[in-house]
Structure formats: C-alpha cells, structure tokens
Short mmCIF file of N, CA and C in Angstrom, two decimals:
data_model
loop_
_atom_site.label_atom_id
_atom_site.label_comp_id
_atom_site.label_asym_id
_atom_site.label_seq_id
_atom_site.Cartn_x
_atom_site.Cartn_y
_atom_site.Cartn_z
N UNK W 20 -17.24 19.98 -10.71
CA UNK W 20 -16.10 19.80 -9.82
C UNK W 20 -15.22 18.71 -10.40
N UNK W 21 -14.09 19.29 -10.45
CA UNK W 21 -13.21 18.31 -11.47
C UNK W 21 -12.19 17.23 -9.96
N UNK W 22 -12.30 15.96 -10.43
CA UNK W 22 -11.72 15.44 -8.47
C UNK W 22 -10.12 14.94 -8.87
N UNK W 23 -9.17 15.65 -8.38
CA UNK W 23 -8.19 15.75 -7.97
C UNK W 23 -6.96 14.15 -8.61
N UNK W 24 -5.95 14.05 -9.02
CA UNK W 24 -5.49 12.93 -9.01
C UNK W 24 -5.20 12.46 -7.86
N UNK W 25 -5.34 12.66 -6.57
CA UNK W 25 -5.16 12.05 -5.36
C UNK W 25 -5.45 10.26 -5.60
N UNK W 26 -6.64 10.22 -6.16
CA UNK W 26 -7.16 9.00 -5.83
C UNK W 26 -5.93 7.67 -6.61
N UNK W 27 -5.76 8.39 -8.06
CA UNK W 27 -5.03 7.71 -8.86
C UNK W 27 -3.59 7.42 -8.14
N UNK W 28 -3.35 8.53 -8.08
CA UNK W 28 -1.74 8.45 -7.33
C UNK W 28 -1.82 7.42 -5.96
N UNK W 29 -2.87 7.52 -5.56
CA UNK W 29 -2.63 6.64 -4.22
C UNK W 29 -3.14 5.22 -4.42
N UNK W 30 -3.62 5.05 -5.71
CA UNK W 30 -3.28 3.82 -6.52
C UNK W 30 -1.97 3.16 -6.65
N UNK W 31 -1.31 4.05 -7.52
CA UNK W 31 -0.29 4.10 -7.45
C UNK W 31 0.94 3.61 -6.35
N UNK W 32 0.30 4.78 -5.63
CA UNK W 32 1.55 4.68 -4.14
C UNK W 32 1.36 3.21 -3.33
N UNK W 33 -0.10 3.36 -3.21
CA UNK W 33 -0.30 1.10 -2.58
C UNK W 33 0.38 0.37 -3.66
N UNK W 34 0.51 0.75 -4.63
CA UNK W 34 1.04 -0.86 -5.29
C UNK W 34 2.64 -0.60 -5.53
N UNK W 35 3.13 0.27 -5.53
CA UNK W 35 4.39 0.42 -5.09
C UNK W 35 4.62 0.41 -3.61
N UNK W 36 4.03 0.65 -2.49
CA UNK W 36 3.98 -0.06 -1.45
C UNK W 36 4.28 -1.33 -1.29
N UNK W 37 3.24 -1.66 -1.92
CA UNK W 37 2.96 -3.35 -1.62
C UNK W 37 3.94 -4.00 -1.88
N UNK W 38 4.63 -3.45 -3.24
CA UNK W 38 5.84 -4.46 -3.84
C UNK W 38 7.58 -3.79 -2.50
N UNK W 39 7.47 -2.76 -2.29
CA UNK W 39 8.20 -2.41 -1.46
C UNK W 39 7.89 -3.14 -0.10
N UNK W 40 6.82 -3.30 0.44
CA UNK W 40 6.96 -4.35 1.20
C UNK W 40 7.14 -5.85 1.36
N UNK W 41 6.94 -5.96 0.06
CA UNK W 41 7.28 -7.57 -0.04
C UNK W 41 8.41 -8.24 -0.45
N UNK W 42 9.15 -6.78 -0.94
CA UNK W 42 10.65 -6.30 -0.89
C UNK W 42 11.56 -6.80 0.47
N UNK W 43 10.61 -5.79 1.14
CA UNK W 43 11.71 -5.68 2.94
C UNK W 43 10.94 -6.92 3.53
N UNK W 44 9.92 -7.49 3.34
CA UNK W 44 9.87 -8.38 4.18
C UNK W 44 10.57 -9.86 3.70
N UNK W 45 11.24 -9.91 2.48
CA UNK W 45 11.58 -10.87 1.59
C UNK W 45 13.06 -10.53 2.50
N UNK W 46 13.80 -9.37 2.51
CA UNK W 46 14.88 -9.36 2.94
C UNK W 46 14.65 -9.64 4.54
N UNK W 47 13.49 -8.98 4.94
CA UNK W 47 14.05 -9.32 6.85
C UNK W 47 14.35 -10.58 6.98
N UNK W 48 13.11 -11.61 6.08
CA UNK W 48 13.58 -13.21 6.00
C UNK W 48 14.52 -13.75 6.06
N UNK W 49 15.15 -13.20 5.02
CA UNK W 49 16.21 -13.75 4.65
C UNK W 49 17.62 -13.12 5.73
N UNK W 50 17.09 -12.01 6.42
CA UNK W 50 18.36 -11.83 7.75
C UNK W 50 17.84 -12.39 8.35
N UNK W 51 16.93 -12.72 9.22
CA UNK W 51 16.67 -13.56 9.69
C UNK W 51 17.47 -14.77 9.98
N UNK W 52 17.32 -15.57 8.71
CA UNK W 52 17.69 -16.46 8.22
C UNK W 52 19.24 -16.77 8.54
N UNK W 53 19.77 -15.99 8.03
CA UNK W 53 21.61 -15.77 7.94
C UNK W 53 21.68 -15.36 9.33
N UNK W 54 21.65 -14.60 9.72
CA UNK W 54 21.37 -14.35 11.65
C UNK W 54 21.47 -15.56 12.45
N UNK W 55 20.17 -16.52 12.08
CA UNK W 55 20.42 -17.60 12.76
C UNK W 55 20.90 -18.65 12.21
N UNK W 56 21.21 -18.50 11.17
CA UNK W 56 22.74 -19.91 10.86
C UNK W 56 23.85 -19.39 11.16
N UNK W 57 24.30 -17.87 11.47
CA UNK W 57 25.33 -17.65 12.11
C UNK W 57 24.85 -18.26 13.13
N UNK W 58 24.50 -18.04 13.97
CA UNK W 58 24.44 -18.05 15.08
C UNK W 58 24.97 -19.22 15.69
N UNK W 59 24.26 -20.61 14.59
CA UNK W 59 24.14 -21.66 15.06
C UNK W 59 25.12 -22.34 14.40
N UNK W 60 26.46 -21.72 13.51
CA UNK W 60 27.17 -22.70 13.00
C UNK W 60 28.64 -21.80 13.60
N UNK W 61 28.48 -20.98 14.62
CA UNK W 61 29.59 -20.59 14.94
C UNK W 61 30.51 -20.99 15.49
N UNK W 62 32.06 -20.71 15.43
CA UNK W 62 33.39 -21.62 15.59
C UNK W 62 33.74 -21.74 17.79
N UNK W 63 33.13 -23.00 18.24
CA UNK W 63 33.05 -22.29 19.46
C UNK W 63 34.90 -21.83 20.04
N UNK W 64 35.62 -22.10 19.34
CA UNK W 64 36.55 -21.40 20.11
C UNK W 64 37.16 -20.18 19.40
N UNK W 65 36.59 -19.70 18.78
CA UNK W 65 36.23 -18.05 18.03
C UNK W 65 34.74 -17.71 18.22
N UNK W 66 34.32 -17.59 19.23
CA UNK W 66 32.31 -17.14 19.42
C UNK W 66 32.53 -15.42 18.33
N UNK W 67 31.25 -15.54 18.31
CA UNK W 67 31.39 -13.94 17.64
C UNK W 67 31.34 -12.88 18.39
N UNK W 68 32.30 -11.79 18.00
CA UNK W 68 31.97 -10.45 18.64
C UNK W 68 30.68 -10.00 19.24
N UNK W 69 30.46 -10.21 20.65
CA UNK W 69 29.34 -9.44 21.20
C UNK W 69 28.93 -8.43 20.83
N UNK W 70 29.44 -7.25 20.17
CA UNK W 70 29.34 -5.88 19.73
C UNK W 70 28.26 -6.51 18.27
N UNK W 71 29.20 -6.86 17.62
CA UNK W 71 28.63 -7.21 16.11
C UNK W 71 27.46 -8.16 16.13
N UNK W 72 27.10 -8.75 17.20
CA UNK W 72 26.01 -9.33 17.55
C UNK W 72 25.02 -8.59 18.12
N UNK W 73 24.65 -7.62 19.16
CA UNK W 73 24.17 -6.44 19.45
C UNK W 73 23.70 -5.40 17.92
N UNK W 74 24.69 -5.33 17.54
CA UNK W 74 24.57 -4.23 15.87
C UNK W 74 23.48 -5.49 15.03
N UNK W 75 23.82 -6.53 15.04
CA UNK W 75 22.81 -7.17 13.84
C UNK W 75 21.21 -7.24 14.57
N UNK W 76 21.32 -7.63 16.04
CA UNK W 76 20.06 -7.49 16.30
C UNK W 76 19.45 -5.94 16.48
N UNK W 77 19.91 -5.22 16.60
CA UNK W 77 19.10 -3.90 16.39
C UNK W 77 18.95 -3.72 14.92
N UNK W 78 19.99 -3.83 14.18
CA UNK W 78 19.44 -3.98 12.82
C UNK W 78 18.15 -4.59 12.14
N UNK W 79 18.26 -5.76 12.66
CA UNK W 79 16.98 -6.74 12.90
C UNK W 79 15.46 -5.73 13.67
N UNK W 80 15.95 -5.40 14.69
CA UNK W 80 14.52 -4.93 15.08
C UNK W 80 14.07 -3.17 14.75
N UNK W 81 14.76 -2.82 13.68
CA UNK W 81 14.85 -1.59 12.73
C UNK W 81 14.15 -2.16 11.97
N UNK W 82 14.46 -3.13 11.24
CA UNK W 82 13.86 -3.75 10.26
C UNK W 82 12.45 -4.20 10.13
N UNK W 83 12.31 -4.94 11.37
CA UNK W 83 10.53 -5.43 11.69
C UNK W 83 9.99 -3.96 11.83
N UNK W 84 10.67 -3.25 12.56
CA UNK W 84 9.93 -1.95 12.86
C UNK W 84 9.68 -0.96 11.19
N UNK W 85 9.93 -1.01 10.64
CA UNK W 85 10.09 -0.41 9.15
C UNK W 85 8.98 -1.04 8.67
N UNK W 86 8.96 -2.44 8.67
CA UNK W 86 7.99 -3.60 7.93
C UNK W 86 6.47 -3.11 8.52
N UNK W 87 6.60 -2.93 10.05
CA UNK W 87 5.40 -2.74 10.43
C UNK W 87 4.46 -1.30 10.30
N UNK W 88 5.67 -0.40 10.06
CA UNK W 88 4.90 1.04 9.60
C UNK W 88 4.72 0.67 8.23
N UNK W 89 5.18 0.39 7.62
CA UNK W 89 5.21 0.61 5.86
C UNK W 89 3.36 -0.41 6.25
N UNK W 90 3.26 -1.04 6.67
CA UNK W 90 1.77 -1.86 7.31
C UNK W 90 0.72 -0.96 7.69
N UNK W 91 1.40 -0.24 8.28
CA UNK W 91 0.49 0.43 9.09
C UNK W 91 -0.18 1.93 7.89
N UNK W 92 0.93 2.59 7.25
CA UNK W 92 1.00 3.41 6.42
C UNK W 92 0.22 2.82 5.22
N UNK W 93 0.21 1.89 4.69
CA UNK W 93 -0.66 1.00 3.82
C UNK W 93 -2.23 1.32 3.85
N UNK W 94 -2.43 0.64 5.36
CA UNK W 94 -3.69 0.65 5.48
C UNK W 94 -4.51 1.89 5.96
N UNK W 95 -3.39 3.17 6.21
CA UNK W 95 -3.72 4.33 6.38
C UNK W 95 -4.62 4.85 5.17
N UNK W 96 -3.62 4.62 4.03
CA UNK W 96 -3.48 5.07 2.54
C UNK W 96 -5.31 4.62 2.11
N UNK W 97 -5.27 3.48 2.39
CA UNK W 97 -6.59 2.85 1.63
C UNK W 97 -7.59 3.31 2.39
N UNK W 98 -7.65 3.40 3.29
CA UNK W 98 -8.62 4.04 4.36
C UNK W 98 -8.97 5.46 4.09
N UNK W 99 -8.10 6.45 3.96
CA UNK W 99 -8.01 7.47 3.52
C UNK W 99 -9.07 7.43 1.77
N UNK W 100 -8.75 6.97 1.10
CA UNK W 100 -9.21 6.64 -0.43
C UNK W 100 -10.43 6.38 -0.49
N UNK W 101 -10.92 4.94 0.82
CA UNK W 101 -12.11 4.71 0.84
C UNK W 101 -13.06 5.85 1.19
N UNK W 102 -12.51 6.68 2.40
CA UNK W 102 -13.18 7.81 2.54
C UNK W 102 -13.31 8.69 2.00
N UNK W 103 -12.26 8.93 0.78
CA UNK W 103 -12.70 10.03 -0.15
C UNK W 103 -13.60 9.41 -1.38
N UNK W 104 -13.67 8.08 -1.79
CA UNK W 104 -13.98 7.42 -2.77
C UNK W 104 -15.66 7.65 -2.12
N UNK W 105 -16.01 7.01 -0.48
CA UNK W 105 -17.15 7.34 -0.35
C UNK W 105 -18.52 8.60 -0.44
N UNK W 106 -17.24 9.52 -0.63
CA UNK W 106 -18.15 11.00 -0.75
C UNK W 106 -18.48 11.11 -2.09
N UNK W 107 -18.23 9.86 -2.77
CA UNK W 107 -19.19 10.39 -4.23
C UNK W 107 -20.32 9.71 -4.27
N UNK W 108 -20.83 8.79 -3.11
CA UNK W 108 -22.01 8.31 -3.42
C UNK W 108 -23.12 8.87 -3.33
N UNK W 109 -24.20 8.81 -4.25
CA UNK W 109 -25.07 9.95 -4.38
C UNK W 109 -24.41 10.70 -5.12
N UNK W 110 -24.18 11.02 -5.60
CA UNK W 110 -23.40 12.31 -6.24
C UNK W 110 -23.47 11.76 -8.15
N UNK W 111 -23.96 12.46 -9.23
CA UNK W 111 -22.89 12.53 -10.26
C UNK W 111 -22.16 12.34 -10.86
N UNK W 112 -21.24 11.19 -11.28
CA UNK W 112 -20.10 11.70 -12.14
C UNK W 112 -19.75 11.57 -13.20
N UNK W 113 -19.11 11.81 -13.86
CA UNK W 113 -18.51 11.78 -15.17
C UNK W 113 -17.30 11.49 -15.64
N UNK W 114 -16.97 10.10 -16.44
CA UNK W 114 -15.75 10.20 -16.93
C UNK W 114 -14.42 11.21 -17.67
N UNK W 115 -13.81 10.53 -17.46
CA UNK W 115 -12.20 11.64 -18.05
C UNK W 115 -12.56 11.97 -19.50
N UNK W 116 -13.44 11.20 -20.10
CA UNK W 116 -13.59 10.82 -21.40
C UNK W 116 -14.71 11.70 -21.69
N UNK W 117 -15.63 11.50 -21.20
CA UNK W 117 -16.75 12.05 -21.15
C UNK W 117 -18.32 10.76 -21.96
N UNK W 118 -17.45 9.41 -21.84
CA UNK W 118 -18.44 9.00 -22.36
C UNK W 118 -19.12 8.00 -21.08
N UNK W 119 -19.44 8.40 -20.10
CA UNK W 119 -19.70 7.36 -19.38
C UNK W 119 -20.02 8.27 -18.24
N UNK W 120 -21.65 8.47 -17.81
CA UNK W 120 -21.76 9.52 -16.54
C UNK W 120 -23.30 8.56 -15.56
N UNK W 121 -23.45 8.68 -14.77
CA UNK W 121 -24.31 8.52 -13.97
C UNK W 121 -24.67 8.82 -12.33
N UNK W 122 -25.56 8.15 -11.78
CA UNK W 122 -24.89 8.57 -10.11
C UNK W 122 -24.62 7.54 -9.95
N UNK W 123 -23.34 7.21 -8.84
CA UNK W 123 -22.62 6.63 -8.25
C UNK W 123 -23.69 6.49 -6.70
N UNK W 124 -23.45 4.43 -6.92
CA UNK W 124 -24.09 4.17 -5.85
C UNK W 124 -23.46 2.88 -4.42
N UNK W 125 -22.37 2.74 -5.30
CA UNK W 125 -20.88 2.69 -4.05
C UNK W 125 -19.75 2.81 -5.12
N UNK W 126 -18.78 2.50 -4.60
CA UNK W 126 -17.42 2.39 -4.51
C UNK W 126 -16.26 1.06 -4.51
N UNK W 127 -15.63 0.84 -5.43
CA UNK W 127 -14.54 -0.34 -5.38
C UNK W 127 -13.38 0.13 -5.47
N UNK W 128 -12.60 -0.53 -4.44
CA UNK W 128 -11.18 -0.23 -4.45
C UNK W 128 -10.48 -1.38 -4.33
N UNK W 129 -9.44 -0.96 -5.56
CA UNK W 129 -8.47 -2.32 -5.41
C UNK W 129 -7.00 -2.01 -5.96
N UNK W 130 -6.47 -2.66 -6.38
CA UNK W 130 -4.84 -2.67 -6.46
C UNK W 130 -4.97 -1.87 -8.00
N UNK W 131 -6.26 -1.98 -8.78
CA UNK W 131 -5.75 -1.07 -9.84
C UNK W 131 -6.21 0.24 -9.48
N UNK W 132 -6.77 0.61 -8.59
CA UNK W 132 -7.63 1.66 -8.31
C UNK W 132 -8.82 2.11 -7.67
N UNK W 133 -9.64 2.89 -7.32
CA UNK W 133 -10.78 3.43 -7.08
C UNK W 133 -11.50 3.46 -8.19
N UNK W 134 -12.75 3.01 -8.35
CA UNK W 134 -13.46 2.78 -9.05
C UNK W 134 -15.73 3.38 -8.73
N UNK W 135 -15.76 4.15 -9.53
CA UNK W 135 -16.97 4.18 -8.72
C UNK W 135 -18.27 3.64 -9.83
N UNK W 136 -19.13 3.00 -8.72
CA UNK W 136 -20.21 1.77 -9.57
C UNK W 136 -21.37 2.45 -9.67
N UNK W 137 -21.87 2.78 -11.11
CA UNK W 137 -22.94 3.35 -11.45
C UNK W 137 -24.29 2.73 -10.87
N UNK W 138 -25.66 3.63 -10.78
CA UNK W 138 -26.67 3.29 -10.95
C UNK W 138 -27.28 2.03 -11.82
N UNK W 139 -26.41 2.44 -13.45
CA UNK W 139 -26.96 1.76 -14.67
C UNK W 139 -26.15 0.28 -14.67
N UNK W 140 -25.43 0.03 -13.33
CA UNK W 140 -24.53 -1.43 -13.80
C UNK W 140 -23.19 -0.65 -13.88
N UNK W 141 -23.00 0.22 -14.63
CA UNK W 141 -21.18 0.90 -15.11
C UNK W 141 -20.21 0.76 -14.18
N UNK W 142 -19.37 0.84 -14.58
CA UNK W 142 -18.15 1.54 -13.91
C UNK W 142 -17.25 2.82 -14.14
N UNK W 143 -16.82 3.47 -13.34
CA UNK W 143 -16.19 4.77 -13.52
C UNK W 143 -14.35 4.30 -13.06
N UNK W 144 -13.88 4.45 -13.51
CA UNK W 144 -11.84 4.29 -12.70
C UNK W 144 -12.00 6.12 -12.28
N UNK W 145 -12.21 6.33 -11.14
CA UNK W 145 -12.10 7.81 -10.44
C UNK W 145 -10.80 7.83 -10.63
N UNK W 146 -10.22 9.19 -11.53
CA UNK W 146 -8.87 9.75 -10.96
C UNK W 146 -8.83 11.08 -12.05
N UNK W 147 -7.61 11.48 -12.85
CA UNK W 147 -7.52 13.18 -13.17
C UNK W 147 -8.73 13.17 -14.02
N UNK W 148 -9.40 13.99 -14.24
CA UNK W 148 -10.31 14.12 -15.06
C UNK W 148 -11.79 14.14 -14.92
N UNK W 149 -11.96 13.30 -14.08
CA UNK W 149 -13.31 12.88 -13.97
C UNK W 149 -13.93 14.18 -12.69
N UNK W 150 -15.24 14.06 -13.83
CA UNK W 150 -16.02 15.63 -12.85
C UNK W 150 -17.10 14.80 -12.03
N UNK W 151 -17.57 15.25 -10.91
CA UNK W 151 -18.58 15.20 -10.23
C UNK W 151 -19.27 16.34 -10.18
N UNK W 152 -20.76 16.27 -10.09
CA UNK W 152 -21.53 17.17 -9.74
C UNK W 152 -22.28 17.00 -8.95
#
C-alpha cells in the first residue's frame, strides 16, 4: 500500500499556515494599533466620521474572526495527520527510497512533517512514496 501525499502536503499547508497567520496577526496588531492612536489623537473640533468609525471596527472584528479560524483550521489540520499518522502503528513501512523499512511503533509530527519511529531506533519522513504493509 503505497500512502498518499496527504501527509506531506499537510506539512506543507501548516507551515504556510503558520506563516500566514503570523502574517494577519502581525497586521491585526498593527490595526489595532493605528485604530487606537486615531482614536486618541483626534482633532476634537473635527471628531471622525461615525460611519468610518463603524466600517474600521467591523473591519477589525472580520479580522480577529479570520485570525481565529485560520486557529482553529490549524489545529484541525494536525489533528487530522495525527490520526492518519497513527494508523501506521503496528504496521510496516518502507521508505520512498527503499532503504530504510521496519514496524512503526509511534509517530512524530512537527513543522517539517510526519515522521514515523521505527522499532530499530529509525526514522521514516511519511509522505509520496513510502509503502506500508
């Protein structure tokens, strides 16, 4: 059974996640930020448009709300991985390479990948290629 690039790609997809979230949460900061020094350095006999004040805070709470799925979707992702990463224990496998096989007796996951930990000490990086039996 040859196992799927799922695992790799969703390597992948968390760490482009991750940097995408540290993206939007670098920017909510920083509206944040500008939000409330408007706020607080405004001309009081020009106050700001109520309208355009209304528009930035929904903008604002678009924003947390985005931050918190892309969170939530994250930890979907890895959860998902762990559970497929766990169905090889006990099991078989074999590198992409073919030089490196044993049974798998857990599982590591991290920002470079799914990884599954041999019997003999080894390690396996699970993704295109690699067979289980």
């Amino acid at each position: 059974m040859t196992v799927s690039p799922v695992q790799s790609s969703a390597a992948a997809q968390k760490s482009a996640t991750t940097s995408d979230a540290s993206k939007a949460l670098g920017n909510y900061q920083m509206f944040l930020q500008l939000l409330m020094t408007e706020l607080k350095n405004q001309d009081p006999t020009k106050p700001a448009d109520p309208t355009q004040t209304v528009t930035q805070l929904a903008t604002f709470s678009s924003l947390e709300q985005a931050v918190k799925t892309n969170d939530l979707l994250t930890a979907l992702n890895t959860q998902s991985t762990l559970s497929q990463g766990s169905s090889l224990i006990g099991r078989t496998i074999t590198s992409a390479d073919g030089t490196v096989s044993g049974l798998v007796r857990s599982i590591t996951f991290d920002d470079s990948g799914l990884f599954a930990n041999l019997s003999d000490g080894r390690q396996v990086r699970v993704g295109s290629g690699v067979s289980v039996a």
